[in-house]
Each structure stands twice: as C-alpha cells, then as structure tokens.
Short mmCIF file of C-alpha atoms in Angstrom, two decimals:
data_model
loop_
_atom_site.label_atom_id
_atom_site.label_comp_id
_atom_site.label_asym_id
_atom_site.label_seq_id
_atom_site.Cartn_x
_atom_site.Cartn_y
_atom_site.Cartn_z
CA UNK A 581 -36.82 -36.01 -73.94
CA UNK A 582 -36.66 -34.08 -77.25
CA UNK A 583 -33.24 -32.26 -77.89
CA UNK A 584 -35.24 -29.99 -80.18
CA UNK A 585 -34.89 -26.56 -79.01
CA UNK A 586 -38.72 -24.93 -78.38
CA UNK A 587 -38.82 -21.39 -79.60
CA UNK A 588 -41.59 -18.50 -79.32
CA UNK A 589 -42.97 -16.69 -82.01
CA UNK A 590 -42.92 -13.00 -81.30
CA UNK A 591 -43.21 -9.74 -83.01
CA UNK A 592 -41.45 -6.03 -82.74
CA UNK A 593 -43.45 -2.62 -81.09
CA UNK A 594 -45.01 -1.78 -84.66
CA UNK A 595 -46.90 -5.54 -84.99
CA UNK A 596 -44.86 -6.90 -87.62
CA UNK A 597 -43.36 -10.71 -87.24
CA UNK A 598 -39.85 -11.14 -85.92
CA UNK A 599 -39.90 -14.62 -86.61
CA UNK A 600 -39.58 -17.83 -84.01
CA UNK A 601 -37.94 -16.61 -80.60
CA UNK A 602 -37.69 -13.15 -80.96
CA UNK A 603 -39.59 -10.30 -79.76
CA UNK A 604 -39.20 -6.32 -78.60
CA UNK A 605 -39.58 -4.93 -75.13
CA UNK A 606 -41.41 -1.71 -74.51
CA UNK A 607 -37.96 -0.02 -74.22
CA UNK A 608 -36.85 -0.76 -77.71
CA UNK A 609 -34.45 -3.51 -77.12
CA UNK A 610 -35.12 -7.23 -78.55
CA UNK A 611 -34.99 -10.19 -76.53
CA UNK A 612 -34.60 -13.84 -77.92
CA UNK A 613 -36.15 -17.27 -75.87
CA UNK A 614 -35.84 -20.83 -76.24
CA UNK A 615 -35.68 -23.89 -74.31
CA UNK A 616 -33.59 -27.20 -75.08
CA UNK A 617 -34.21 -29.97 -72.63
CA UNK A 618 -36.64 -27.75 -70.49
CA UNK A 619 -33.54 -25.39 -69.92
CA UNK A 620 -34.50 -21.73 -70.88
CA UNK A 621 -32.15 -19.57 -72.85
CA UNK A 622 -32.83 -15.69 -72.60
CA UNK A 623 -30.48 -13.09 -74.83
CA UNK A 624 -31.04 -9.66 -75.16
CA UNK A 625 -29.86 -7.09 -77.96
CA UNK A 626 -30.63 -3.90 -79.80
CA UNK A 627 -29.79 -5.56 -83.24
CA UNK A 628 -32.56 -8.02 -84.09
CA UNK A 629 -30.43 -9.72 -86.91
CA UNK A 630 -27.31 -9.88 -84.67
CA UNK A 631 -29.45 -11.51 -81.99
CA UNK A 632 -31.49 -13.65 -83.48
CA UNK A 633 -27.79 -15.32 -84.82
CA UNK A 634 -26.97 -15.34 -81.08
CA UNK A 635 -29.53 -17.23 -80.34
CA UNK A 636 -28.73 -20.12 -83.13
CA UNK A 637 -25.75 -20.39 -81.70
CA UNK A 638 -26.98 -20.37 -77.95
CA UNK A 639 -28.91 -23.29 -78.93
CA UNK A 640 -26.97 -25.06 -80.64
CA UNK A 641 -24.15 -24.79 -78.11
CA UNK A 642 -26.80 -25.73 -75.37
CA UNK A 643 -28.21 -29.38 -77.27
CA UNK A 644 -24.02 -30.35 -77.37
CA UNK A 645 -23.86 -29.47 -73.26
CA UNK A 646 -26.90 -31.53 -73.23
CA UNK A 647 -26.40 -35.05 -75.63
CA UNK A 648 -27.74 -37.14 -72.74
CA UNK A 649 -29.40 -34.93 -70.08
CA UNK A 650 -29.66 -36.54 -66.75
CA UNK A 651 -27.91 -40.00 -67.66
CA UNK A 652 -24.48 -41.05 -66.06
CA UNK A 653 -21.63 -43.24 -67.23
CA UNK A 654 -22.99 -45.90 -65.26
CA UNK A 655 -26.11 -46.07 -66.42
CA UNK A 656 -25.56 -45.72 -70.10
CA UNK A 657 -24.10 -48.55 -72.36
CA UNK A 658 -21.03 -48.66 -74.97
CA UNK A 659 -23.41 -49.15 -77.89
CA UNK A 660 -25.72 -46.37 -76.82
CA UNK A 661 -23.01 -43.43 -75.94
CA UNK A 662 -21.50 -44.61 -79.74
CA UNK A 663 -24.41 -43.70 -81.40
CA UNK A 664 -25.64 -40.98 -79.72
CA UNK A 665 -21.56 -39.58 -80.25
CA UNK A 666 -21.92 -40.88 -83.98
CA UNK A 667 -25.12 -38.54 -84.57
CA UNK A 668 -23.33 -35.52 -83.17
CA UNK A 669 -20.39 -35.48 -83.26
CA UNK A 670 -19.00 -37.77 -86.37
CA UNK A 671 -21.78 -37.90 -88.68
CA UNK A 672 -21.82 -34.38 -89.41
CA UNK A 673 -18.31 -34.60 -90.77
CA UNK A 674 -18.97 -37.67 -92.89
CA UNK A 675 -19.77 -37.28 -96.57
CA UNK A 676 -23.48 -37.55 -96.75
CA UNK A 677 -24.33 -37.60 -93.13
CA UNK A 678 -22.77 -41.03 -91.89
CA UNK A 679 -21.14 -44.10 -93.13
CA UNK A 680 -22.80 -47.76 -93.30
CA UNK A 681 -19.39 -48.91 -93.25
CA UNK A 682 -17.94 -46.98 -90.64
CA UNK A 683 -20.88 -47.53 -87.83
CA UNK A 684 -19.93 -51.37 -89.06
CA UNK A 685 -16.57 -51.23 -88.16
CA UNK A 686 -17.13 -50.17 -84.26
CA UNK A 687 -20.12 -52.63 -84.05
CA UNK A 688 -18.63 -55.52 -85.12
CA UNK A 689 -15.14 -55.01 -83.77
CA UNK A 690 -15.95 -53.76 -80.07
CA UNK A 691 -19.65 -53.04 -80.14
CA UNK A 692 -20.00 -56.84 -80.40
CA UNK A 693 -17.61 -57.28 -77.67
CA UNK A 694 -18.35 -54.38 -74.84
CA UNK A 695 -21.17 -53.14 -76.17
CA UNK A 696 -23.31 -54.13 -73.61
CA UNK A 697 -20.74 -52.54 -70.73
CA UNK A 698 -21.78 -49.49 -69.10
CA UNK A 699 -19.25 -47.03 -69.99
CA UNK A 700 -17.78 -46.47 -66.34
CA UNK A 701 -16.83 -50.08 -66.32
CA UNK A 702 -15.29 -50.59 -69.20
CA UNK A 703 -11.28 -51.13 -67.78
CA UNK A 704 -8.02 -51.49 -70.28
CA UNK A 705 -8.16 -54.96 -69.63
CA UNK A 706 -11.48 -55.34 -71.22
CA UNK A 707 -10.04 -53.58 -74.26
CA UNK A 708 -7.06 -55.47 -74.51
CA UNK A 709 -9.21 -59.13 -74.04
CA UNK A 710 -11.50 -57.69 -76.94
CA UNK A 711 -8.51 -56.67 -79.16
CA UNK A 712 -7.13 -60.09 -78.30
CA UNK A 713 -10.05 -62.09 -79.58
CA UNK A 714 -10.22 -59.89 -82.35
CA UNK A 715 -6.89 -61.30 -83.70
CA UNK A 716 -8.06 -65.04 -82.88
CA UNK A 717 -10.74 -64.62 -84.94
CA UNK A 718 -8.88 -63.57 -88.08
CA UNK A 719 -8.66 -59.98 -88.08
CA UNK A 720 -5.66 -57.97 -89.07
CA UNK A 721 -3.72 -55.73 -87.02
CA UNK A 722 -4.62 -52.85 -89.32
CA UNK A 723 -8.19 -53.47 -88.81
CA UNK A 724 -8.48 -53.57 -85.42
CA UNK A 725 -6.19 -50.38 -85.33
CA UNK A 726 -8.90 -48.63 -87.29
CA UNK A 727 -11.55 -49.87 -84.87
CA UNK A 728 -9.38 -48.82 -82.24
CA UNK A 729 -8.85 -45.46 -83.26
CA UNK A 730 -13.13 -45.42 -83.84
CA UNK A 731 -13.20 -46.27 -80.20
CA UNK A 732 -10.74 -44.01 -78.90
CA UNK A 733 -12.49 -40.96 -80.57
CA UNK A 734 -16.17 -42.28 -79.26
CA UNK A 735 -14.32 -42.55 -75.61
CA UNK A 736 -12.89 -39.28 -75.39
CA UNK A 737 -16.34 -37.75 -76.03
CA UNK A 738 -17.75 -39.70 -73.17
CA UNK A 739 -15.08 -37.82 -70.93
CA UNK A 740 -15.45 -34.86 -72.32
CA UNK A 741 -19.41 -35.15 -71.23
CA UNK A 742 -18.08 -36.28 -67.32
CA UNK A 743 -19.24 -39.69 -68.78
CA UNK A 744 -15.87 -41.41 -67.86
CA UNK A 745 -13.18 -40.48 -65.49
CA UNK A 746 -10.50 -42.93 -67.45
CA UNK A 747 -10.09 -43.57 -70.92
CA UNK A 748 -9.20 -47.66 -71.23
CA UNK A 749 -7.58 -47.66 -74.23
CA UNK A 750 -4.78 -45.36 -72.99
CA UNK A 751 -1.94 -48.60 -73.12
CA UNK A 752 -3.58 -51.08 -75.01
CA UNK A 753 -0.92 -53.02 -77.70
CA UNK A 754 -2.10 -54.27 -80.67
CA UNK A 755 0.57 -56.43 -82.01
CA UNK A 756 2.02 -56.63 -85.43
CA UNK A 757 0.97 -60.04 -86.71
CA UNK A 758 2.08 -61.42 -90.25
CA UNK A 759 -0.77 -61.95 -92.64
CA UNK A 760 -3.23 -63.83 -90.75
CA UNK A 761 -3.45 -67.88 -92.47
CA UNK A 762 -6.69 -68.80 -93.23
CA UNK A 763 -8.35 -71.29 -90.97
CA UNK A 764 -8.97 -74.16 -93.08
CA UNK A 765 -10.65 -77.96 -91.70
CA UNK A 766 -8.45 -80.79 -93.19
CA UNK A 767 -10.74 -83.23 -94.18
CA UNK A 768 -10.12 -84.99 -90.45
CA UNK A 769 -11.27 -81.98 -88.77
CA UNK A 770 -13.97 -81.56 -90.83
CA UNK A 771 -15.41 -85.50 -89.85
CA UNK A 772 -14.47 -84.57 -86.23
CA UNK A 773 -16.68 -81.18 -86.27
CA UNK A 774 -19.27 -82.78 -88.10
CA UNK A 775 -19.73 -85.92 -86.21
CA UNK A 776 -19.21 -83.72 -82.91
CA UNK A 777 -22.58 -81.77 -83.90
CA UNK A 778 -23.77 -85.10 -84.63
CA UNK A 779 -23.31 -86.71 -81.34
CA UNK A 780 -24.24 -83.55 -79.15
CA UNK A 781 -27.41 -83.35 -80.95
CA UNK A 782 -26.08 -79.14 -81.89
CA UNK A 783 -29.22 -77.26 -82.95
CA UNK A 784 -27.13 -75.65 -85.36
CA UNK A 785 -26.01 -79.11 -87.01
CA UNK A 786 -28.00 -78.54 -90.20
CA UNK A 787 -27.27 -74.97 -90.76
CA UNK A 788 -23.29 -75.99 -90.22
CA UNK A 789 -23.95 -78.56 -92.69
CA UNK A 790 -24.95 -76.30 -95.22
CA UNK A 791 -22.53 -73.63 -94.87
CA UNK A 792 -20.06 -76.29 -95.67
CA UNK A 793 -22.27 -77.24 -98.88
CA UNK A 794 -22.56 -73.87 -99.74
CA UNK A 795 -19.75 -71.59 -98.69
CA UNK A 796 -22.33 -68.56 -97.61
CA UNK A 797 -21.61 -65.87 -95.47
CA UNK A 798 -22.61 -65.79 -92.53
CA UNK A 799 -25.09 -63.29 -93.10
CA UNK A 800 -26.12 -64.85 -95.96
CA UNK A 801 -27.41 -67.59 -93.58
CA UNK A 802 -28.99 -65.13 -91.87
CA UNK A 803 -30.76 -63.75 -94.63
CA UNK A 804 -31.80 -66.84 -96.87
CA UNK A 805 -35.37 -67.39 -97.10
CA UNK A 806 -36.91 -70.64 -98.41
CA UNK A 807 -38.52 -68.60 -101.97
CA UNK A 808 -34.16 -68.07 -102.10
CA UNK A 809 -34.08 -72.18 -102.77
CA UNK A 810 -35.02 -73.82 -106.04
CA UNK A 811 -35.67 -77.50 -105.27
CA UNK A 812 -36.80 -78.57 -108.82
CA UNK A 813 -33.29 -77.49 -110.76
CA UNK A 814 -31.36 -77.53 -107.67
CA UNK A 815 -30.04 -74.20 -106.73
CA UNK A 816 -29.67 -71.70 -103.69
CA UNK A 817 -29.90 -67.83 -104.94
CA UNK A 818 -28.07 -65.58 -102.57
CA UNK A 819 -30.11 -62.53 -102.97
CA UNK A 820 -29.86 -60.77 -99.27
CA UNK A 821 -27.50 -60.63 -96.27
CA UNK A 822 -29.04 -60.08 -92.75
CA UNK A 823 -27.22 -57.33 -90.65
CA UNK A 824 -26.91 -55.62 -87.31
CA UNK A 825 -27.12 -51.92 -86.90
CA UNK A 826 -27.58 -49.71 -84.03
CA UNK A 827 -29.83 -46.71 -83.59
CA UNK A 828 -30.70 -44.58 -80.98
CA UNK A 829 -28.66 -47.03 -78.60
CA UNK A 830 -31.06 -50.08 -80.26
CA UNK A 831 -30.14 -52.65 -81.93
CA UNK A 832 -31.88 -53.64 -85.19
CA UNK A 833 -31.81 -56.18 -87.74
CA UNK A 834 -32.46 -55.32 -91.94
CA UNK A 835 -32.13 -58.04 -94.79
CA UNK A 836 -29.82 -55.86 -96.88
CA UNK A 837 -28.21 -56.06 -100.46
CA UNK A 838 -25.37 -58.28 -100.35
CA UNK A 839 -21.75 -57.56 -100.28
CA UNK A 840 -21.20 -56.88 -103.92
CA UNK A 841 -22.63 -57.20 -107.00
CA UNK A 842 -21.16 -60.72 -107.51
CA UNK A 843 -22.12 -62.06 -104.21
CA UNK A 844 -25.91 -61.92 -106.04
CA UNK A 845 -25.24 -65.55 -107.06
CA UNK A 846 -26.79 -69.31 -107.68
CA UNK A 847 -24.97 -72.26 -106.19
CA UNK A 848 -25.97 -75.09 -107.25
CA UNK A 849 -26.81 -78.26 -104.79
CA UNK A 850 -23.92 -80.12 -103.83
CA UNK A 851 -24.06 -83.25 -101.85
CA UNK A 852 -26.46 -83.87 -99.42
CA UNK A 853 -27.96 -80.24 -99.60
CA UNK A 854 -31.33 -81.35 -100.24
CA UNK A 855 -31.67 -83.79 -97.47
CA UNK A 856 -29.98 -81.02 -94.94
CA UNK A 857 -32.81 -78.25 -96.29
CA UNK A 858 -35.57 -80.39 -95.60
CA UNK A 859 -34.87 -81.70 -92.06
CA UNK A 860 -33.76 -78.08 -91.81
CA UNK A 861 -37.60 -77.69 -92.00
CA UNK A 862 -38.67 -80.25 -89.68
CA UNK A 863 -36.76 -79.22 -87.32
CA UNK A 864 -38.21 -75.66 -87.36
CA UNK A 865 -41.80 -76.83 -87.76
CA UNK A 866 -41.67 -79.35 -84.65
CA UNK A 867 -39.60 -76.53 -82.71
CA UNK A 868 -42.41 -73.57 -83.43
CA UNK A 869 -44.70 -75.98 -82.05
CA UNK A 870 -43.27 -77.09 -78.77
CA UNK A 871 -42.20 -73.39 -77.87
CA UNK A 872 -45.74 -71.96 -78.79
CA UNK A 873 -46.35 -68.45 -77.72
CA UNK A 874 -42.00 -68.53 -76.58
CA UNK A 875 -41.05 -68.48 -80.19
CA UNK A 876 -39.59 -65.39 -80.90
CA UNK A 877 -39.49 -65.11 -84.79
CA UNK A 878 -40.38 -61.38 -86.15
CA UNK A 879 -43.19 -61.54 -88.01
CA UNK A 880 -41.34 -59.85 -90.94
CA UNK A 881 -38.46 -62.65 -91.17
CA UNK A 882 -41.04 -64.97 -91.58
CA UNK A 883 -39.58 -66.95 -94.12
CA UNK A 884 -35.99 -67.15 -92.90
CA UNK A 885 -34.65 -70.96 -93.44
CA UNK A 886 -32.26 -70.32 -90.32
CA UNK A 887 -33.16 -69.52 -86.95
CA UNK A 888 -31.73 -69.47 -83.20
CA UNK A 889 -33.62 -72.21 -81.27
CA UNK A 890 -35.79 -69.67 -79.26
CA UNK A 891 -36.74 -68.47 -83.14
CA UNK A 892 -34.66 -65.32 -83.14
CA UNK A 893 -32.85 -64.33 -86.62
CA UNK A 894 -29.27 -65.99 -86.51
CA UNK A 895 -26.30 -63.25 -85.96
CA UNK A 896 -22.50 -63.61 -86.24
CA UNK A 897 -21.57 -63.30 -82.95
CA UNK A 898 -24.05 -66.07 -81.36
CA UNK A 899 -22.43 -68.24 -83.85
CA UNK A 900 -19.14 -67.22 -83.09
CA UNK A 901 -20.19 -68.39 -79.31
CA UNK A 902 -21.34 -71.61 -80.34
CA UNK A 903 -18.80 -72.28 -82.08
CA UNK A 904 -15.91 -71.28 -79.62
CA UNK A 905 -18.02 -73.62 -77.23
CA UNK A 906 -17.73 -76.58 -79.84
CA UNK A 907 -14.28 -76.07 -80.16
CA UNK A 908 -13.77 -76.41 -76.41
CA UNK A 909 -15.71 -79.65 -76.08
CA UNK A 910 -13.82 -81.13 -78.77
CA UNK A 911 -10.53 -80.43 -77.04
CA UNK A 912 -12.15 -81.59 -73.79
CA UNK A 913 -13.00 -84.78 -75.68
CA UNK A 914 -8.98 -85.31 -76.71
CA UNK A 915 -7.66 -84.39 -73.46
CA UNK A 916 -10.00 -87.13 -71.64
CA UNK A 917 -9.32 -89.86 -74.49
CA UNK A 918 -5.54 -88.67 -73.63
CA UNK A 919 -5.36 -89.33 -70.29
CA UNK A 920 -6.84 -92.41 -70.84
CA UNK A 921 -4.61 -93.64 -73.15
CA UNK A 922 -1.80 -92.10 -71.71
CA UNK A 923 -0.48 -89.73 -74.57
CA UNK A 924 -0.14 -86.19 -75.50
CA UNK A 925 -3.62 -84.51 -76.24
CA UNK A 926 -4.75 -83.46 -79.90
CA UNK A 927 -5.30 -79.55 -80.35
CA UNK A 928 -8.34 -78.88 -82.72
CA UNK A 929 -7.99 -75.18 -83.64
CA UNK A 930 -10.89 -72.70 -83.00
CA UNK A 931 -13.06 -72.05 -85.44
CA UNK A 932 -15.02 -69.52 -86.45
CA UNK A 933 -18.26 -68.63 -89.03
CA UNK A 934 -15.42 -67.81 -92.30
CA UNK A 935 -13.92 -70.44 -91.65
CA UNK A 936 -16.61 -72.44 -92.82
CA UNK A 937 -16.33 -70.62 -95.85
CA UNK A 938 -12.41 -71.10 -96.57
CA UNK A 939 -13.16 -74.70 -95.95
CA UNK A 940 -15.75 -74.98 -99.00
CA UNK A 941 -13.52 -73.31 -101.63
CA UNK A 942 -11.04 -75.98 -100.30
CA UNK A 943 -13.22 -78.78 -100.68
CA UNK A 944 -13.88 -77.15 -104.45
CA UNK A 945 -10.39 -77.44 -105.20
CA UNK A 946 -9.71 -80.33 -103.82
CA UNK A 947 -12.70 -81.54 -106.10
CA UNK A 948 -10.88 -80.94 -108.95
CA UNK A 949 -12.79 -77.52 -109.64
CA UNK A 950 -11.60 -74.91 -112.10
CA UNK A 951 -11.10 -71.39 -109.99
CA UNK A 952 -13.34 -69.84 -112.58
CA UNK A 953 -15.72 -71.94 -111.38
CA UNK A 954 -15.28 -71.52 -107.31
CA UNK A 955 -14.65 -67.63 -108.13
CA UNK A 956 -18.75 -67.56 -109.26
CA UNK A 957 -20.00 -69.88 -106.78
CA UNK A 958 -18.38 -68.28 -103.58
CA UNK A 959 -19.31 -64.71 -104.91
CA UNK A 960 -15.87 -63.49 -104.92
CA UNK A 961 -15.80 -59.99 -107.00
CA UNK A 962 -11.81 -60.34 -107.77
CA UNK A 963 -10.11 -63.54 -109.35
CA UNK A 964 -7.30 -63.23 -107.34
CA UNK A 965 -9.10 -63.36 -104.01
CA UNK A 966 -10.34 -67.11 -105.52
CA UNK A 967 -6.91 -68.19 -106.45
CA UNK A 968 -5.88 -67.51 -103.44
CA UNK A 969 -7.12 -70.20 -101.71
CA UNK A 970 -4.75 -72.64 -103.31
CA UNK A 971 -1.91 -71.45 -101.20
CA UNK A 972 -3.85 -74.25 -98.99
CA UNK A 973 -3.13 -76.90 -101.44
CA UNK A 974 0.68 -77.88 -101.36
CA UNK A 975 -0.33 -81.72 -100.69
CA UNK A 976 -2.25 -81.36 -103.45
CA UNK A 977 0.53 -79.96 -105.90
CA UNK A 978 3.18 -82.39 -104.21
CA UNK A 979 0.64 -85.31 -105.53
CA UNK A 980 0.24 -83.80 -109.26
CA UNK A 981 3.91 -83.07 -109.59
CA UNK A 982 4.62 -86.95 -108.68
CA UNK A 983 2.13 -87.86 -110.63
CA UNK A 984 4.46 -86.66 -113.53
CA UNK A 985 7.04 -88.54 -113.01
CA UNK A 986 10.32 -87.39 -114.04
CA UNK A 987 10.07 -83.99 -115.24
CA UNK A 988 13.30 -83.59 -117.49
CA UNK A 989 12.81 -86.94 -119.24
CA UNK A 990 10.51 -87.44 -121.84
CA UNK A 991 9.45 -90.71 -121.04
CA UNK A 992 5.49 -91.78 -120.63
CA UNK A 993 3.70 -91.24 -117.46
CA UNK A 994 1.77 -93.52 -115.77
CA UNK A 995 -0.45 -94.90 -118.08
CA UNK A 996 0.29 -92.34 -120.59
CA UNK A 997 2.13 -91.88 -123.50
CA UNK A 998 5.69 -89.60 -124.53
CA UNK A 999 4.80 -86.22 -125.81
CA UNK A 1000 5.08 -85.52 -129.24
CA UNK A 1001 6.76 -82.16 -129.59
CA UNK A 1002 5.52 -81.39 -132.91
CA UNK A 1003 1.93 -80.98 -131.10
CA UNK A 1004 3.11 -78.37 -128.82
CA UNK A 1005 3.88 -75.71 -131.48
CA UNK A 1006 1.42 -72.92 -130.96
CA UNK A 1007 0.49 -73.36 -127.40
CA UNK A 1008 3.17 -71.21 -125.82
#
C-alpha cells in the first residue's frame, strides 16, 4: 500500500480554492482531511493557514506511526526493515539524500550475514557468530564497529515500531585485533588449491584460475564481459564492477564504475590466461545448453564471462561459501592422509575472494616485478598500498642479501666484479 497521504481538494463559503485538504463548514470554521494507509485524519480550526500546517504535520506524523502497516517482526526480514529504516529515518539526514557507501557498509557486513533473518529471530548469538566471521575474513575491528553501530541504530527503530522485543546486539564484543596480516598462498598452497579444484572438478576452477592471473576484484569478476578482453594484443580492460544493493527490501544487481579512477585499468595476459578464457567459454556454452529453459542469466548481463552454474551473476558472498567449503575439504583431505600415516595433520588456512588478490601482487614480486609496475596492474590508487605487499617477502630479501655476500668487504660477488668507487659519485 501507498504511504502517500490522499488529500481532498476543497474550497471556503465564498467559492474560492483552499487548496488540497481543506475546506469550510457552514458555521465558519475550516476543517482539514486526509488519509495515509486508508487511516483518515480529520482537524478542525478557525485559522485556515494555522490548520492547513496542522495537517502537514498530522500527516507526516501519521506515515512514521505507519512505516510498515500491518507487517510484524516475524514476518519481515533484516534486509527489508534496513531499508525501509534507511528511507525514513537515516537518509533524510545524509548529505544528498543517502550514501552508496553507507547502505554498503550494513549490506556487506551483516546484511550478507542475517539479512535473510526475520527480525524477531535474530538472537545475540547470531550477532556475535556474524561479527566473528567478519574478523576471519579480514576485516578490522574498526570496521565492523562502524557496521555495528549501523546495525544498532537500524535495530532500535525496529523496537521502537513493536518490531522487536530485544535488541541482540546489547553484549556483543568485538575484540581489539592487531592489524589484520594479509592472507597470502605460498606457492605450496597455491598447487594444493589449484590442483584441489582440479581434482573435484570445482565449477569455479577457471574463474579461480584467472583471478590468480589477474588479481581482479571480486566484483570485477563479476562485472567483466567478453568485449572487456582483447585476445589479439593480449589484454583484460577492467572497465565495471558488479554490485549488490538493496531497495525496497529487494535485492538488485548494477554493473557500476569501478572503485577508483585507477582501478579503470589493462592487464596484460599472463600465463595461461588465454587457454583459461576460452574453456571459460566452453564451459558456459555446453552448460546453457544442458540447463535449457533452468538457466537463469538476466538478459541484460548477457555478456558476463563469469557466471554461477545455474547462470546467475557471480556475488562475493557465494564465493566466499565456496570457498570456505574448499578450504574444509582440503583440511579433510590432510586429516585422512594423517591418520593414515600416523602424523600430525596439515592446517591450510581459509581463504577468501582478496585473498586471491594479495596472492597475485605476490606472485608479481616474486617475479621480479618493479612496484611501479604491480601498482598499475592491480589498480591500486596509492603507491604505498602496492609497496606494501612486500612486507610478505622476507624469504625473498633473506635470498638477495646472501646473494651479496659479505656486505662490509669489498670483494666481488658471485660472478661479479669489486665496485669501483669512483663510479658511485653522483648517485647518492
């Protein structure tokens, strides 16, 4: 039902217009109607200006009593009390009407998580599992304290409506974690993940492949279409990201301007890339045609290289899944080969979509790339963000600074030659 409040045009004793809702009783005095939700609102008043400003704020007053008429805690969801509370309540106090960024924030912190909850059974320890996960998955305490506090606002709306008895997050912790390390693959657990996806057959074998070859986003994925790829000089343009929003309790995908202006960006083919992208193609060609009518691709990501095996557009959080499921068949794998063998189980480390991402630039370095170089590639709008990564590399540094030999002494190094000192002058 409309929340617009339905007014009545009227007019005073002498004929002339008093405008929408207003009109003048045979005794002199005005009265002012409108309904909001089918609810009528009736004010009376000798002052026609006076009342007519009554009756703003009557209705007004009346569409906040009324966000959701007729609709319970239990039979509303997380993600659709958010954004009916972010249209009334927050938006309105948000430069321009609302923020992208904000709406973000919830959604991909606990929308993802409990979004799909109706609100009256959303407990504390739902909260507290979703904050925990949250910090597995690399985000900072300070983040998911702003989330938090998102939340906390969007829940105490919901009681204020008799939406929710309890408020979960009354209790929650959100401990104070050090700087999170990024999750990197060593080259080992890179051949274990890869030949893991190789072995199970993963639908998502190719498009793991390629984030590795590319160091994309994870809504970059999402978003690359196959005009995006350049097979004659070899290069993938990042152009788009895909993303999730909600509205009106819905949730919707757009193909969306990238992150920043450097993550607009060509990287070039490294590898096998080619050979991935084109059985990346088979693959979806053979799969439309088994599934027939059951593939679900929108017609208007038609051209989307990636895709979920039912044909829906690839989101972070069903790759997140998959890959919290790979990462528990791999340790399955090394606690069975353990007992067998009779020895302590490996631990491979969960991964998740950046991941993928941190692993590339290390693979760069390790490559013998200049940070310049990685900086444009991976799309990174800050230098230092790129030199970062190298914190990852102290087996690499131990091996150069061997590799000089003895540092004080100037003797040759390995199949080099004593520096002349005359040839430095100028460089410092």
């Amino acid at each position: 039902t409309s929340t617009k409040g339905r007014q009545i045009m009227g007019k005073d004793l002498k004929g002339k217009e008093l405008g929408r809702g207003l009109s003048q009783r045979p005794d002199g005095r005005y009265i002012a109607r409108a309904q909001v939700e089918g609810k009528p609102i009736t004010l009376y008043g000798w002052n026609a200006t006076q009342l007519k400003k009554d009756l703003a704020a009557a209705v007004t007053a009346a569409k906040r009593n009324n966000l959701m008429p007729e609709v319970d805690g239990s039979k509303i969801t997380l993600n659709e009390w958010f954004e009916e509370w972010y249209s009334k309540y927050k938006a309105p106090t948000l430069k321009d009407g609302g923020s992208p960024s904000y709406k973000r924030k919830f959604v991909n912190y606990y929308g993802s998580r409990l979004g799909t909850k109706p609100l009256t059974e959303i407990r504390q320890l739902h909260v507290q599992t979703a904050i925990a996960d949250m910090l597995e998955a690399g985000r900072t305490s300070k983040s998911v304290r702003e989330a938090t506090g998102i939340f906390q606002n969007c829940v105490e709306a919901a009681i204020a409506n008799g939406l929710m008895r309890i408020n979960p997050v009354v209790g929650v912790v959100i401990p104070k974690c050090e700087a999170v390390e990024r999750r990197v693959l060593t080259v080992d657990e890179q051949d274990i993940f890869l030949n893991y996806l190789r072995k199970s057959n993963s639908w998502y074998e190719e498009m793991y492949n390629f984030m590795l070859l590319t160091g994309m986003r994870i809504g970059e994925i999402g978003g690359l279409q196959w005009n995006d790829i350049d097979f004659t000089n070899k290069f993938v343009y990042v152009k788009r990201t895909l993303s999730y929003q909600y509205e009106n309790g819905k949730k919707l995908m757009k193909l969306t301007s990238p992150k920043t202006d450097n993550s607009v960006r060509a990287i070039p083919f490294f590898g096998e890339t080619r050979e991935i992208l084109l059985r990346q193609k088979q693959k979806i060609k053979v799969r439309r045609q088994e599934l027939g009518e059951r593939w679900r691709q929108p017609e208007e990501f038609g051209d989307l290289v990636f895709f979920t095996s039912m044909g829906s557009p690839i989101g972070r959080y069903s790759i997140e899944s998959d890959m919290r499921y790979i990462t528990e068949q791999i340790n399955a794998i090394f606690q069975g080969e353990a007992r067998y063998k009779g020895e302590i189980p490996k631990k491979f480390e969960r991964i998740h979509p950046h991941a993928l991402r941190h692993t590339f630039a290390t693979r760069c370095f390790e490559k013998g790339m200049t940070p310049r170089t990685v900086q444009e590639i991976m799309g990174h709008a800050n230098y230092n963000t790129t030199v970062s990564y190298t914190h990852v590399l102290d087996d690499i540094k131990q091996k150069e600074a061997k590799a000089v030999g003895d540092f004080l002494v100037n003797a040759p190094s390995q199949g080099g030659s004593a520096v002349e000192y005359g040839s430095l002058i100028g460089i410092m």
